[in-house]
């Protein structure tokens, strides 16, 4: 559903751009109007990002996270200017099924498999196409993985644990080991809801979240969809989720967060209390997914889980 919706938006953008070029190049009497439409069509997302960055900077002033330098702020803004159109204008609408899941088919000798598996969980208004670069890198390293699509897109976060449960079961069956879960943005809240509903702490090796609004995000105050409203700081849903979780659960989490995250702010709201926090400098919300530091954190989690599994296997032998 989301891929079709975003593809329609891309085509609408192209039609708007074409209309502006027509008036600028063919209908010379409307040259200024045509040029204005073209400029707006090309730059609107950069203007929107500038607004979100300005609000982020204002809301981050009292936050405990380190403040970015001017160069880091600009680097993060430019990275997001480049990353957002690629994700929302190409990977998700047109390439969401381009990279298939990779799961071993021979389950007769789990102890010989090279590594634990990974479940990839996207965030708000995203689909599995977000993970295409990750899936290629994981496949190149023979790491089994499965990327979910969280639907309904504009439902409630409580709709998503069953989807994650199915994915975890498939990866565990294929590898014989609890997987590492990697979640971007709202996906991290969906993982926490899954852990709570299925009491699944012992069925996951660890969880790495990327820009997840664990304590909500100020920007959710402007949201109108049910899942967006659930991310309001101090809201009923987040409060109830936090109150229902055992204190030990946070120790399974690694929270990658950014002091230039233009969607989840104040910055420290992306850190689950009790989890290990990793600051990703000069990275905005979508661009953070592509940062090498984040991928390396996941590799560390995979290798750690692999070592635990091998140690357990040696003791049993």
XYZ file of C-alpha atoms in Angstrom:
317
model
C 0.000 0.000 0.000
C 2.676 2.512 1.011
C 4.755 1.814 -2.090
C 1.781 2.645 -4.336
C 0.991 5.786 -2.364
C 4.550 7.063 -2.520
C 4.829 6.158 -6.208
C 1.700 8.236 -6.872
C 3.271 11.165 -5.019
C 6.435 10.850 -7.100
C 4.416 10.913 -10.335
C 2.448 13.915 -9.074
C 5.753 15.669 -8.349
C 7.012 14.881 -11.846
C 3.791 16.208 -13.385
C 4.110 19.414 -11.363
C 7.718 19.804 -12.456
C 6.772 19.152 -16.075
C 3.939 21.674 -15.917
C 6.308 24.280 -14.537
C 8.888 23.620 -17.242
C 6.191 23.850 -19.908
C 5.066 27.261 -18.709
C 8.645 28.426 -18.319
C 9.974 27.220 -21.680
C 6.915 27.170 -23.944
C 4.431 29.669 -22.560
C 6.813 32.607 -22.280
C 4.040 34.876 -21.042
C 4.076 32.881 -17.802
C 7.827 32.555 -17.501
C 7.996 33.756 -13.908
C 5.120 31.503 -12.827
C 6.703 28.501 -14.499
C 10.095 29.165 -12.976
C 8.518 29.601 -9.552
C 6.767 26.233 -9.846
C 9.998 24.532 -10.957
C 12.030 26.052 -8.129
C 9.413 25.123 -5.545
C 9.122 21.559 -6.889
C 12.877 21.074 -6.731
C 13.503 22.696 -3.347
C 10.370 22.086 -1.275
C 11.812 19.147 0.660
C 14.968 21.130 1.486
C 12.777 23.954 2.775
C 10.746 21.528 4.879
C 13.942 20.034 6.294
C 15.188 23.503 7.162
C 12.007 24.093 9.161
C 12.305 20.793 11.042
C 15.979 21.467 11.764
C 15.115 24.881 13.163
C 12.461 23.404 15.465
C 14.851 20.623 16.477
C 17.539 23.141 17.409
C 15.063 25.090 19.533
C 13.739 22.023 21.346
C 17.238 20.591 21.916
C 18.507 23.635 23.814
C 17.790 22.246 27.305
C 18.527 18.635 26.317
C 21.428 16.755 27.894
C 22.815 15.505 24.573
C 26.008 17.157 23.266
C 25.260 20.136 21.054
C 26.338 19.910 17.407
C 28.733 22.396 15.914
C 27.607 24.568 13.015
C 29.523 22.307 10.621
C 27.821 19.215 12.043
C 24.411 20.871 11.727
C 25.056 21.676 8.052
C 26.466 18.234 7.365
C 23.387 16.608 8.869
C 21.039 18.897 6.909
C 22.791 18.206 3.614
C 22.919 14.470 4.293
C 19.170 14.443 4.835
C 18.556 16.561 1.729
C 20.238 13.780 -0.253
C 18.977 10.758 1.702
C 15.266 11.561 2.001
C 14.475 11.748 -1.754
C 16.392 8.516 -2.362
C 14.396 6.674 0.289
C 10.946 8.181 -0.236
C 11.225 8.792 -3.974
C 12.996 5.646 -5.150
C 13.754 2.809 -2.712
C 10.371 2.621 -1.012
C 7.962 3.335 -3.881
C 9.793 1.431 -6.635
C 12.357 -0.932 -5.065
C 10.707 -2.254 -1.917
C 10.719 -5.820 -3.273
C 13.957 -5.561 -5.231
C 16.122 -7.215 -2.556
C 14.607 -10.476 -1.254
C 14.896 -11.840 2.255
C 17.803 -14.214 2.821
C 17.214 -17.235 5.038
C 19.113 -20.545 4.941
C 17.028 -23.387 3.560
C 18.982 -26.229 5.170
C 17.906 -26.442 8.807
C 19.421 -29.882 9.420
C 22.677 -28.557 10.871
C 22.049 -25.277 12.661
C 25.340 -25.536 14.511
C 27.208 -25.125 11.213
C 25.456 -21.910 10.206
C 27.840 -18.934 10.049
C 25.912 -16.481 12.211
C 22.698 -15.501 13.930
C 20.000 -13.853 11.861
C 18.640 -10.321 11.775
C 15.075 -8.987 11.682
C 14.842 -5.496 10.144
C 11.930 -3.316 11.266
C 11.261 0.031 9.567
C 9.558 3.074 11.044
C 6.715 5.503 10.408
C 5.616 5.947 6.759
C 8.333 3.561 5.591
C 8.561 0.030 4.201
C 11.232 -2.620 3.782
C 12.791 -0.717 0.871
C 14.484 1.473 3.493
C 16.782 -1.476 4.238
C 17.894 -2.287 0.668
C 21.525 -1.183 1.228
C 21.606 -3.071 4.529
C 20.193 -6.237 2.999
C 22.846 -6.242 0.293
C 25.623 -5.824 2.857
C 24.211 -8.507 5.140
C 23.814 -10.920 2.228
C 27.417 -10.280 1.171
C 28.507 -11.334 4.658
C 26.212 -14.390 4.661
C 24.113 -12.992 7.516
C 20.524 -14.311 7.327
C 17.893 -11.581 7.484
C 14.230 -10.811 7.033
C 12.763 -7.315 6.535
C 9.133 -6.739 7.504
C 6.448 -4.398 6.228
C 4.442 -2.889 9.088
C 0.810 -2.555 8.033
C -1.649 -0.927 8.227
C 0.609 2.038 7.598
C -1.566 4.471 9.553
C -2.918 2.058 12.137
C -1.854 1.706 15.751
C 1.518 0.391 16.877
C -0.335 -2.453 18.610
C -1.103 -3.840 15.114
C 2.565 -4.606 14.471
C 3.763 -7.145 17.099
C 2.105 -10.048 15.260
C 4.081 -9.159 12.116
C 7.316 -9.062 14.086
C 6.453 -12.341 15.806
C 6.066 -14.096 12.475
C 9.403 -12.714 11.273
C 11.227 -13.744 14.443
C 9.801 -17.248 14.204
C 10.975 -17.612 10.607
C 14.506 -16.366 11.282
C 14.825 -18.492 14.410
C 13.612 -21.564 12.552
C 16.104 -20.929 9.743
C 19.123 -20.382 12.003
C 18.278 -22.217 15.195
C 19.217 -19.144 17.217
C 17.508 -16.022 18.590
C 17.956 -13.140 16.132
C 19.203 -9.605 16.519
C 16.408 -7.093 15.927
C 17.265 -3.808 14.199
C 14.621 -1.106 14.213
C 14.432 2.424 12.862
C 12.250 5.138 14.390
C 8.744 3.919 15.299
C 9.906 0.380 14.542
C 11.738 0.342 17.871
C 8.451 0.977 19.689
C 6.853 -1.840 17.705
C 9.677 -4.128 18.866
C 9.114 -3.132 22.485
C 5.391 -3.798 22.075
C 6.255 -7.220 20.595
C 8.581 -8.050 23.486
C 5.855 -7.179 25.960
C 2.962 -8.944 24.233
C 4.840 -12.207 23.629
C 7.110 -12.093 26.708
C 9.874 -12.672 24.181
C 12.995 -11.481 26.023
C 14.660 -14.892 25.805
C 13.856 -15.200 22.096
C 15.959 -12.235 20.983
C 19.736 -11.861 21.163
C 19.658 -8.065 21.335
C 17.880 -5.034 19.913
C 19.526 -2.117 18.107
C 17.302 0.925 17.628
C 18.068 3.845 15.328
C 16.401 7.158 16.080
C 13.537 5.510 17.965
C 11.338 7.852 20.033
C 11.525 5.654 23.130
C 10.305 8.553 25.238
C 8.287 10.120 22.432
C 9.063 13.005 20.132
C 7.887 16.591 20.274
C 7.013 16.456 16.567
C 4.285 13.877 17.290
C 2.149 16.706 18.707
C 1.449 17.636 15.095
C 0.568 14.084 14.046
C -2.968 13.080 13.114
C -2.684 9.310 12.581
C -3.194 6.878 15.471
C 0.404 5.633 15.465
C 1.767 9.176 15.333
C -0.344 10.199 18.308
C 0.995 7.237 20.270
C 4.471 8.809 20.075
C 3.575 11.990 21.979
C 5.929 12.378 24.969
C 4.182 11.497 28.204
C 1.187 10.114 26.327
C -0.939 7.272 27.639
C 0.416 4.638 25.255
C 4.107 5.285 25.949
C 3.489 5.604 29.678
C 1.643 2.303 29.821
C 4.297 0.534 27.736
C 7.140 1.770 29.968
C 5.261 0.826 33.135
C 4.677 -2.731 31.908
C 8.310 -3.480 31.025
C 10.712 -5.265 33.384
C 13.764 -3.197 34.305
C 16.097 -5.872 32.943
C 14.770 -5.546 29.392
C 16.578 -2.292 28.638
C 19.902 -4.122 29.008
C 19.188 -5.881 25.716
C 18.973 -2.565 23.859
C 21.536 -0.436 22.057
C 20.054 2.976 21.210
C 21.692 4.865 18.362
C 20.546 8.476 18.571
C 21.491 11.770 16.957
C 21.892 15.302 18.207
C 20.810 16.402 14.704
C 17.794 14.088 14.427
C 15.152 16.324 12.873
C 12.246 13.960 13.600
C 12.941 12.538 17.062
C 13.753 15.314 19.502
C 14.707 16.383 22.096
C 17.657 14.155 21.294
C 17.723 12.096 24.491
C 14.139 10.932 23.967
C 15.668 8.417 21.535
C 17.413 6.650 24.420
C 15.628 3.976 26.437
C 16.552 4.443 30.115
C 18.956 1.690 31.093
C 20.061 0.914 27.529
C 23.490 1.532 26.045
C 23.378 4.851 24.187
C 25.465 5.526 21.079
C 25.567 9.099 19.782
C 25.688 9.344 15.985
C 27.094 12.763 15.273
C 25.978 15.012 12.390
C 23.253 12.647 11.196
C 19.571 13.399 10.697
C 16.707 10.940 10.970
C 16.728 9.075 7.649
C 20.404 9.543 6.865
C 21.279 7.918 10.198
C 20.240 4.545 8.768
C 23.024 4.785 6.209
C 25.803 5.657 8.629
C 28.647 3.166 8.946
C 28.750 3.601 12.723
C 25.217 2.256 13.012
C 25.836 -0.761 10.788
C 28.991 -1.523 12.759
C 26.992 -1.538 15.995
C 24.754 -4.196 14.484
C 27.768 -6.266 13.410
C 29.071 -6.060 16.987
C 25.698 -7.302 18.249
C 25.690 -10.159 15.734
C 29.221 -11.249 16.663
C 28.419 -11.064 20.375
C 25.307 -13.202 19.896
C 27.303 -15.641 17.812
C 29.920 -15.967 20.551
C 27.228 -16.655 23.156
C 25.630 -19.297 20.929
C 28.955 -21.009 20.289
C 29.801 -20.960 23.979
C 26.449 -22.514 24.841
C 26.950 -25.156 22.173
C 30.398 -26.023 23.528
C 29.030 -26.469 27.052
C 26.278 -28.762 25.807
C 28.823 -30.829 23.882
